[in-house]
Amino acid sequence: DAGVIQSPRHEVTEMGQEVTLRCKPISGHDYLFWYRQTMMRGLELLIYFNNNVPIDDSGMPEDRFSAKMPNASFSTLKIQPSEPRDSAVYFCASSFLGQGFGELFFGEGSRLTVL
Amino acid sequence: GESVGLHLPTLSVQEGDNSIINCAYSNSASDYFIWYKQESGKGPQFIIDIRSNMDKRQGQRVTVLLNKTVKHLSLQIAATQPGDSAVYFCAENKDAGNMLTFGGGTRLMVKP
């Protein structure tokens, strides 16, 4: 398996623009997580899905952020409108929790810079 | 296990020495703990995990120790190599749930 695949790897955009980050989890995994990493706040969980259903989005900072998982092999994280403080590395991770808690497999991340 | 902020604690060791990275976790109900390694420009990578019914677990060159009494987790790396240089995060599943909460991380620097 190729692992968790994220795109784009780097995105530079201007304040006010819409940003869409994409994730393809590992096939067969039933949980998908979106994390944000900054120097100030470290790794923060934004939202996670179980079997394509959002379970906890309490980490989503504002209404400008939204996430979807239309099927088991694809998820998006959208920021609209983007702001400079959204600049961070966004990680997607997936796992199979069918037999109890297990490790998360992370993608390589999407580095977002909002000017 | 709170995020540290701008300045990561740094551990500098000589190549070949053993390294010990410590982590204080926050929730006594957590029952699963993981150590991750993150190299520059990459996503966190699983190293080793431990459940709360154990106090020690060994892998290849790595050992995780769990002290539930003081809510302390440590990662021991034997014969540290330059390739071990990275930021190391501990994580816990708070309230025995399905979400991992990460600590702030420790930067390990290996001197040749």
PDB file of C-alpha atoms in Angstrom:
ATOM      1  CA  ASP A   1       0.000   0.000   0.000  1.00  0.00           C
ATOM      2  CA  ALA A   2       1.231   3.510  -0.799  1.00  0.00           C
ATOM      3  CA  GLY A   3       0.278   4.861   2.606  1.00  0.00           C
ATOM      4  CA  VAL A   4      -1.805   7.945   3.286  1.00  0.00           C
ATOM      5  CA  ILE A   5      -1.613  10.297   0.331  1.00  0.00           C
ATOM      6  CA  GLN A   6      -2.107  14.018   0.709  1.00  0.00           C
ATOM      7  CA  SER A   7      -2.238  16.799  -1.865  1.00  0.00           C
ATOM      8  CA  PRO A   8      -1.050  19.368  -2.469  1.00  0.00           C
ATOM      9  CA  ARG A   9       2.261  19.064  -0.602  1.00  0.00           C
ATOM     10  CA  HIS A  10       2.677  22.832  -0.659  1.00  0.00           C
ATOM     11  CA  GLU A  11       0.172  25.590  -1.192  1.00  0.00           C
ATOM     12  CA  VAL A  12       0.770  29.319  -1.172  1.00  0.00           C
ATOM     13  CA  THR A  13      -2.313  31.469  -1.429  1.00  0.00           C
ATOM     14  CA  GLU A  14      -3.522  34.944  -0.662  1.00  0.00           C
ATOM     15  CA  MET A  15      -5.758  35.890   2.205  1.00  0.00           C
ATOM     16  CA  GLY A  16      -9.403  35.447   1.332  1.00  0.00           C
ATOM     17  CA  GLN A  17      -8.887  32.641  -1.140  1.00  0.00           C
ATOM     18  CA  GLU A  18     -10.427  29.211  -0.763  1.00  0.00           C
ATOM     19  CA  VAL A  19      -8.082  26.351   0.037  1.00  0.00           C
ATOM     20  CA  THR A  20      -8.896  22.672  -0.420  1.00  0.00           C
ATOM     21  CA  LEU A  21      -6.631  19.978   0.981  1.00  0.00           C
ATOM     22  CA  ARG A  22      -7.116  16.374  -0.058  1.00  0.00           C
ATOM     23  CA  CYS A  23      -6.445  13.023   1.537  1.00  0.00           C
ATOM     24  CA  LYS A  24      -6.581   9.418   0.451  1.00  0.00           C
ATOM     25  CA  PRO A  25      -6.440   7.107   3.470  1.00  0.00           C
ATOM     26  CA  ILE A  26      -5.004   3.619   3.509  1.00  0.00           C
ATOM     27  CA  SER A  27      -7.426   1.145   1.996  1.00  0.00           C
ATOM     28  CA  GLY A  28      -9.406  -0.734   4.638  1.00  0.00           C
ATOM     29  CA  HIS A  29      -8.890   1.821   7.391  1.00  0.00           C
ATOM     30  CA  ASP A  30     -12.095   2.888   9.084  1.00  0.00           C
ATOM     31  CA  TYR A  31     -10.912   6.047  10.832  1.00  0.00           C
ATOM     32  CA  LEU A  32      -9.599   9.246   9.273  1.00  0.00           C
ATOM     33  CA  PHE A  33      -8.142  12.182  11.186  1.00  0.00           C
ATOM     34  CA  TRP A  34      -7.176  15.714  10.206  1.00  0.00           C
ATOM     35  CA  TYR A  35      -4.449  17.365  12.298  1.00  0.00           C
ATOM     36  CA  ARG A  36      -2.850  20.793  12.098  1.00  0.00           C
ATOM     37  CA  GLN A  37       0.739  21.419  13.177  1.00  0.00           C
ATOM     38  CA  THR A  38       2.203  24.791  14.081  1.00  0.00           C
ATOM     39  CA  MET A  39       5.201  25.825  16.102  1.00  0.00           C
ATOM     40  CA  MET A  40       3.002  27.570  18.624  1.00  0.00           C
ATOM     41  CA  ARG A  41       0.410  24.866  19.217  1.00  0.00           C
ATOM     42  CA  GLY A  42       2.045  21.643  18.113  1.00  0.00           C
ATOM     43  CA  LEU A  43      -0.168  18.906  16.672  1.00  0.00           C
ATOM     44  CA  GLU A  44      -3.855  19.644  17.088  1.00  0.00           C
ATOM     45  CA  LEU A  45      -6.692  17.339  16.130  1.00  0.00           C
ATOM     46  CA  LEU A  46      -9.219  19.174  13.993  1.00  0.00           C
ATOM     47  CA  ILE A  47     -11.777  16.480  13.144  1.00  0.00           C
ATOM     48  CA  TYR A  48     -12.076  12.748  12.742  1.00  0.00           C
ATOM     49  CA  PHE A  49     -14.340  10.417  10.813  1.00  0.00           C
ATOM     50  CA  ASN A  50     -15.420   6.835  11.410  1.00  0.00           C
ATOM     51  CA  ASN A  51     -16.741   4.953   8.382  1.00  0.00           C
ATOM     52  CA  ASN A  52     -17.026   8.283   6.525  1.00  0.00           C
ATOM     53  CA  VAL A  53     -19.141   9.898   9.259  1.00  0.00           C
ATOM     54  CA  PRO A  54     -17.758  12.916  11.174  1.00  0.00           C
ATOM     55  CA  ILE A  55     -17.556  11.936  14.838  1.00  0.00           C
ATOM     56  CA  ASP A  56     -15.902  14.866  16.560  1.00  0.00           C
ATOM     57  CA  ASP A  57     -15.238  18.256  14.983  1.00  0.00           C
ATOM     58  CA  SER A  58     -14.668  20.139  18.207  1.00  0.00           C
ATOM     59  CA  GLY A  59     -11.126  20.927  17.120  1.00  0.00           C
ATOM     60  CA  MET A  60     -12.187  22.779  13.993  1.00  0.00           C
ATOM     61  CA  PRO A  61     -11.199  26.376  14.755  1.00  0.00           C
ATOM     62  CA  GLU A  62     -13.970  28.277  13.028  1.00  0.00           C
ATOM     63  CA  ASP A  63     -16.824  28.058  10.577  1.00  0.00           C
ATOM     64  CA  ARG A  64     -14.306  28.900   7.879  1.00  0.00           C
ATOM     65  CA  PHE A  65     -13.095  25.315   8.203  1.00  0.00           C
ATOM     66  CA  SER A  66     -15.071  22.383   6.875  1.00  0.00           C
ATOM     67  CA  ALA A  67     -14.260  18.746   6.192  1.00  0.00           C
ATOM     68  CA  LYS A  68     -15.981  16.059   4.202  1.00  0.00           C
ATOM     69  CA  MET A  69     -15.525  12.384   3.538  1.00  0.00           C
ATOM     70  CA  PRO A  70     -17.782  11.431   0.625  1.00  0.00           C
ATOM     71  CA  ASN A  71     -16.445   7.885   0.480  1.00  0.00           C
ATOM     72  CA  ALA A  72     -13.995   5.573   2.211  1.00  0.00           C
ATOM     73  CA  SER A  73     -11.099   6.566  -0.016  1.00  0.00           C
ATOM     74  CA  PHE A  74     -11.264  10.349  -0.046  1.00  0.00           C
ATOM     75  CA  SER A  75     -11.531  13.283   2.322  1.00  0.00           C
ATOM     76  CA  THR A  76     -11.180  17.037   1.960  1.00  0.00           C
ATOM     77  CA  LEU A  77     -10.434  19.854   4.357  1.00  0.00           C
ATOM     78  CA  LYS A  78     -11.585  23.229   3.099  1.00  0.00           C
ATOM     79  CA  ILE A  79     -10.774  26.696   4.397  1.00  0.00           C
ATOM     80  CA  GLN A  80     -12.899  29.527   3.064  1.00  0.00           C
ATOM     81  CA  PRO A  81     -11.896  32.299   3.304  1.00  0.00           C
ATOM     82  CA  SER A  82      -8.294  31.629   4.280  1.00  0.00           C
ATOM     83  CA  GLU A  83      -6.377  33.900   6.672  1.00  0.00           C
ATOM     84  CA  PRO A  84      -2.640  34.250   7.404  1.00  0.00           C
ATOM     85  CA  ARG A  85      -3.108  32.578  10.815  1.00  0.00           C
ATOM     86  CA  ASP A  86      -4.217  29.422   9.007  1.00  0.00           C
ATOM     87  CA  SER A  87      -0.648  28.946   7.803  1.00  0.00           C
ATOM     88  CA  ALA A  88       0.444  25.540   9.094  1.00  0.00           C
ATOM     89  CA  VAL A  89       1.151  21.993   8.047  1.00  0.00           C
ATOM     90  CA  TYR A  90      -2.039  19.967   7.787  1.00  0.00           C
ATOM     91  CA  PHE A  91      -1.767  16.229   8.270  1.00  0.00           C
ATOM     92  CA  CYS A  92      -4.219  13.524   7.420  1.00  0.00           C
ATOM     93  CA  ALA A  93      -3.962  10.199   9.213  1.00  0.00           C
ATOM     94  CA  SER A  94      -5.893   6.961   9.055  1.00  0.00           C
ATOM     95  CA  SER A  95      -6.169   3.879  11.200  1.00  0.00           C
ATOM     96  CA  PHE A  96      -8.031   0.633  11.630  1.00  0.00           C
ATOM     97  CA  LEU A  97      -9.643   0.434  15.032  1.00  0.00           C
ATOM     98  CA  GLY A  98     -11.684  -2.662  14.438  1.00  0.00           C
ATOM     99  CA  GLN A  99      -9.823  -4.539  17.138  1.00  0.00           C
ATOM    100  CA  GLY A 100      -9.272  -1.725  19.577  1.00  0.00           C
ATOM    101  CA  PHE A 101      -7.073   1.296  19.401  1.00  0.00           C
ATOM    102  CA  GLY A 102      -4.186   1.143  16.998  1.00  0.00           C
ATOM    103  CA  GLU A 103      -1.532   3.307  15.490  1.00  0.00           C
ATOM    104  CA  LEU A 104      -2.266   6.219  13.233  1.00  0.00           C
ATOM    105  CA  PHE A 105      -0.614   6.296   9.839  1.00  0.00           C
ATOM    106  CA  PHE A 106       0.172   9.846   8.796  1.00  0.00           C
ATOM    107  CA  GLY A 107       0.540  11.344   5.364  1.00  0.00           C
ATOM    108  CA  GLU A 108       3.437  13.597   4.454  1.00  0.00           C
ATOM    109  CA  GLY A 109       1.364  16.698   5.150  1.00  0.00           C
ATOM    110  CA  SER A 110       0.227  19.744   3.201  1.00  0.00           C
ATOM    111  CA  ARG A 111       2.163  22.899   4.021  1.00  0.00           C
ATOM    112  CA  LEU A 112      -0.143  25.896   3.680  1.00  0.00           C
ATOM    113  CA  THR A 113       1.088  29.480   3.535  1.00  0.00           C
ATOM    114  CA  VAL A 114      -1.499  32.218   3.470  1.00  0.00           C
ATOM    115  CA  LEU A 115      -0.058  35.622   2.558  1.00  0.00           C
TER     116      LEU A 115
ATOM    117  CA  GLY B   1       1.450  16.414  27.640  1.00  0.00           C
ATOM    118  CA  GLU B   2       0.611  20.015  26.733  1.00  0.00           C
ATOM    119  CA  SER B   3       2.012  21.676  23.680  1.00  0.00           C
ATOM    120  CA  VAL B   4       5.235  23.430  24.552  1.00  0.00           C
ATOM    121  CA  GLY B   5       5.063  26.247  22.057  1.00  0.00           C
ATOM    122  CA  LEU B   6       7.897  27.891  20.216  1.00  0.00           C
ATOM    123  CA  HIS B   7      10.826  26.197  21.899  1.00  0.00           C
ATOM    124  CA  LEU B   8      11.002  22.439  21.814  1.00  0.00           C
ATOM    125  CA  PRO B   9      13.009  20.790  24.567  1.00  0.00           C
ATOM    126  CA  THR B  10      16.176  19.443  23.001  1.00  0.00           C
ATOM    127  CA  LEU B  11      18.198  16.400  23.932  1.00  0.00           C
ATOM    128  CA  SER B  12      21.686  16.207  22.529  1.00  0.00           C
ATOM    129  CA  VAL B  13      23.488  12.868  22.699  1.00  0.00           C
ATOM    130  CA  GLN B  14      26.642  11.370  21.332  1.00  0.00           C
ATOM    131  CA  GLU B  15      26.341   8.729  18.649  1.00  0.00           C
ATOM    132  CA  GLY B  16      26.379   5.306  20.265  1.00  0.00           C
ATOM    133  CA  ASP B  17      25.054   6.495  23.610  1.00  0.00           C
ATOM    134  CA  ASN B  18      21.602   5.640  24.908  1.00  0.00           C
ATOM    135  CA  SER B  19      18.864   8.281  24.772  1.00  0.00           C
ATOM    136  CA  ILE B  20      15.960   8.727  27.147  1.00  0.00           C
ATOM    137  CA  ILE B  21      13.070  10.975  26.157  1.00  0.00           C
ATOM    138  CA  ASN B  22      10.449  11.721  28.771  1.00  0.00           C
ATOM    139  CA  CYS B  23       6.805  12.640  28.581  1.00  0.00           C
ATOM    140  CA  ALA B  24       4.262  13.558  31.228  1.00  0.00           C
ATOM    141  CA  TYR B  25       0.738  12.734  30.164  1.00  0.00           C
ATOM    142  CA  SER B  26      -2.306  14.456  31.499  1.00  0.00           C
ATOM    143  CA  ASN B  27      -5.232  12.069  31.760  1.00  0.00           C
ATOM    144  CA  SER B  28      -5.344   9.192  34.221  1.00  0.00           C
ATOM    145  CA  ALA B  29      -8.119   7.561  32.172  1.00  0.00           C
ATOM    146  CA  SER B  30      -5.896   7.233  29.104  1.00  0.00           C
ATOM    147  CA  ASP B  31      -5.239   3.577  28.363  1.00  0.00           C
ATOM    148  CA  TYR B  32      -3.152   3.675  25.214  1.00  0.00           C
ATOM    149  CA  PHE B  33       0.081   5.529  24.523  1.00  0.00           C
ATOM    150  CA  ILE B  34       2.216   5.881  21.432  1.00  0.00           C
ATOM    151  CA  TRP B  35       5.587   7.334  20.585  1.00  0.00           C
ATOM    152  CA  TYR B  36       6.005   8.958  17.193  1.00  0.00           C
ATOM    153  CA  LYS B  37       9.110  10.172  15.397  1.00  0.00           C
ATOM    154  CA  GLN B  38       8.924  13.108  13.022  1.00  0.00           C
ATOM    155  CA  GLU B  39      11.775  13.915  10.675  1.00  0.00           C
ATOM    156  CA  SER B  40      12.026  17.293   9.043  1.00  0.00           C
ATOM    157  CA  GLY B  41       9.466  17.742   6.280  1.00  0.00           C
ATOM    158  CA  LYS B  42       7.715  14.461   6.966  1.00  0.00           C
ATOM    159  CA  GLY B  43       4.684  13.216   8.826  1.00  0.00           C
ATOM    160  CA  PRO B  44       4.934  11.566  12.232  1.00  0.00           C
ATOM    161  CA  GLN B  45       5.944   7.931  12.064  1.00  0.00           C
ATOM    162  CA  PHE B  46       4.963   5.240  14.561  1.00  0.00           C
ATOM    163  CA  ILE B  47       7.746   3.926  16.771  1.00  0.00           C
ATOM    164  CA  ILE B  48       6.188   1.904  19.554  1.00  0.00           C
ATOM    165  CA  ASP B  49       3.006   1.742  21.590  1.00  0.00           C
ATOM    166  CA  ILE B  50       1.964   0.484  25.009  1.00  0.00           C
ATOM    167  CA  ARG B  51      -1.344  -0.203  26.710  1.00  0.00           C
ATOM    168  CA  SER B  52      -2.030   0.753  30.284  1.00  0.00           C
ATOM    169  CA  ASN B  53      -2.038  -2.870  31.478  1.00  0.00           C
ATOM    170  CA  MET B  54       1.714  -2.975  30.808  1.00  0.00           C
ATOM    171  CA  ASP B  55       4.602  -1.022  32.279  1.00  0.00           C
ATOM    172  CA  LYS B  56       7.261  -1.889  29.739  1.00  0.00           C
ATOM    173  CA  ARG B  57       7.440  -2.826  26.105  1.00  0.00           C
ATOM    174  CA  GLN B  58      10.472  -3.418  23.942  1.00  0.00           C
ATOM    175  CA  GLY B  59      11.036  -3.066  20.261  1.00  0.00           C
ATOM    176  CA  GLN B  60      14.112  -3.007  18.105  1.00  0.00           C
ATOM    177  CA  ARG B  61      16.539  -0.657  19.914  1.00  0.00           C
ATOM    178  CA  VAL B  62      13.607   1.085  21.608  1.00  0.00           C
ATOM    179  CA  THR B  63      11.897   0.550  24.943  1.00  0.00           C
ATOM    180  CA  VAL B  64       8.852   2.350  26.284  1.00  0.00           C
ATOM    181  CA  LEU B  65       8.271   2.569  30.022  1.00  0.00           C
ATOM    182  CA  LEU B  66       4.947   3.550  31.539  1.00  0.00           C
ATOM    183  CA  ASN B  67       4.524   4.724  35.128  1.00  0.00           C
ATOM    184  CA  LYS B  68       0.819   5.195  35.727  1.00  0.00           C
ATOM    185  CA  THR B  69       1.326   6.315  39.317  1.00  0.00           C
ATOM    186  CA  VAL B  70       3.012   9.525  38.243  1.00  0.00           C
ATOM    187  CA  LYS B  71       1.555   9.612  34.711  1.00  0.00           C
ATOM    188  CA  HIS B  72       4.955   9.388  33.083  1.00  0.00           C
ATOM    189  CA  LEU B  73       6.056   7.815  29.836  1.00  0.00           C
ATOM    190  CA  SER B  74       9.587   7.430  28.571  1.00  0.00           C
ATOM    191  CA  LEU B  75      11.216   6.291  25.368  1.00  0.00           C
ATOM    192  CA  GLN B  76      14.647   4.738  25.536  1.00  0.00           C
ATOM    193  CA  ILE B  77      16.731   4.433  22.393  1.00  0.00           C
ATOM    194  CA  ALA B  78      19.740   2.169  22.596  1.00  0.00           C
ATOM    195  CA  ALA B  79      22.941   2.941  20.701  1.00  0.00           C
ATOM    196  CA  THR B  80      21.599   6.168  19.247  1.00  0.00           C
ATOM    197  CA  GLN B  81      22.435   6.737  15.591  1.00  0.00           C
ATOM    198  CA  PRO B  82      22.479   9.889  13.444  1.00  0.00           C
ATOM    199  CA  GLY B  83      19.314   8.654  11.742  1.00  0.00           C
ATOM    200  CA  ASP B  84      17.534   8.910  15.079  1.00  0.00           C
ATOM    201  CA  SER B  85      17.783  12.707  14.947  1.00  0.00           C
ATOM    202  CA  ALA B  86      14.189  13.933  14.824  1.00  0.00           C
ATOM    203  CA  VAL B  87      11.395  15.317  16.963  1.00  0.00           C
ATOM    204  CA  TYR B  88       9.734  12.710  19.172  1.00  0.00           C
ATOM    205  CA  PHE B  89       6.129  12.983  20.309  1.00  0.00           C
ATOM    206  CA  CYS B  90       4.251  11.024  22.880  1.00  0.00           C
ATOM    207  CA  ALA B  91       0.497  10.669  22.442  1.00  0.00           C
ATOM    208  CA  GLU B  92      -2.327   9.396  24.602  1.00  0.00           C
ATOM    209  CA  ASN B  93      -5.924   8.486  23.960  1.00  0.00           C
ATOM    210  CA  LYS B  94      -7.563  10.749  26.505  1.00  0.00           C
ATOM    211  CA  ASP B  95     -10.502   9.248  28.359  1.00  0.00           C
ATOM    212  CA  ALA B  96      -9.792   5.939  26.622  1.00  0.00           C
ATOM    213  CA  GLY B  97     -11.400   7.330  23.475  1.00  0.00           C
ATOM    214  CA  ASN B  98     -10.588   7.114  19.815  1.00  0.00           C
ATOM    215  CA  MET B  99      -8.640  10.352  19.548  1.00  0.00           C
ATOM    216  CA  LEU B 100      -4.937  10.731  20.092  1.00  0.00           C
ATOM    217  CA  THR B 101      -3.731  13.857  21.868  1.00  0.00           C
ATOM    218  CA  PHE B 102      -0.104  14.712  21.244  1.00  0.00           C
ATOM    219  CA  GLY B 103       2.437  16.216  23.570  1.00  0.00           C
ATOM    220  CA  GLY B 104       4.634  19.104  22.525  1.00  0.00           C
ATOM    221  CA  GLY B 105       7.573  17.017  21.358  1.00  0.00           C
ATOM    222  CA  THR B 106      11.273  16.711  22.145  1.00  0.00           C
ATOM    223  CA  ARG B 107      14.001  17.301  19.606  1.00  0.00           C
ATOM    224  CA  LEU B 108      16.751  14.676  19.642  1.00  0.00           C
ATOM    225  CA  MET B 109      20.090  15.698  18.156  1.00  0.00           C
ATOM    226  CA  VAL B 110      22.742  13.058  17.666  1.00  0.00           C
ATOM    227  CA  LYS B 111      26.329  14.238  17.529  1.00  0.00           C
ATOM    228  CA  PRO B 112      28.705  12.147  15.419  1.00  0.00           C
TER     229      PRO B 112
END
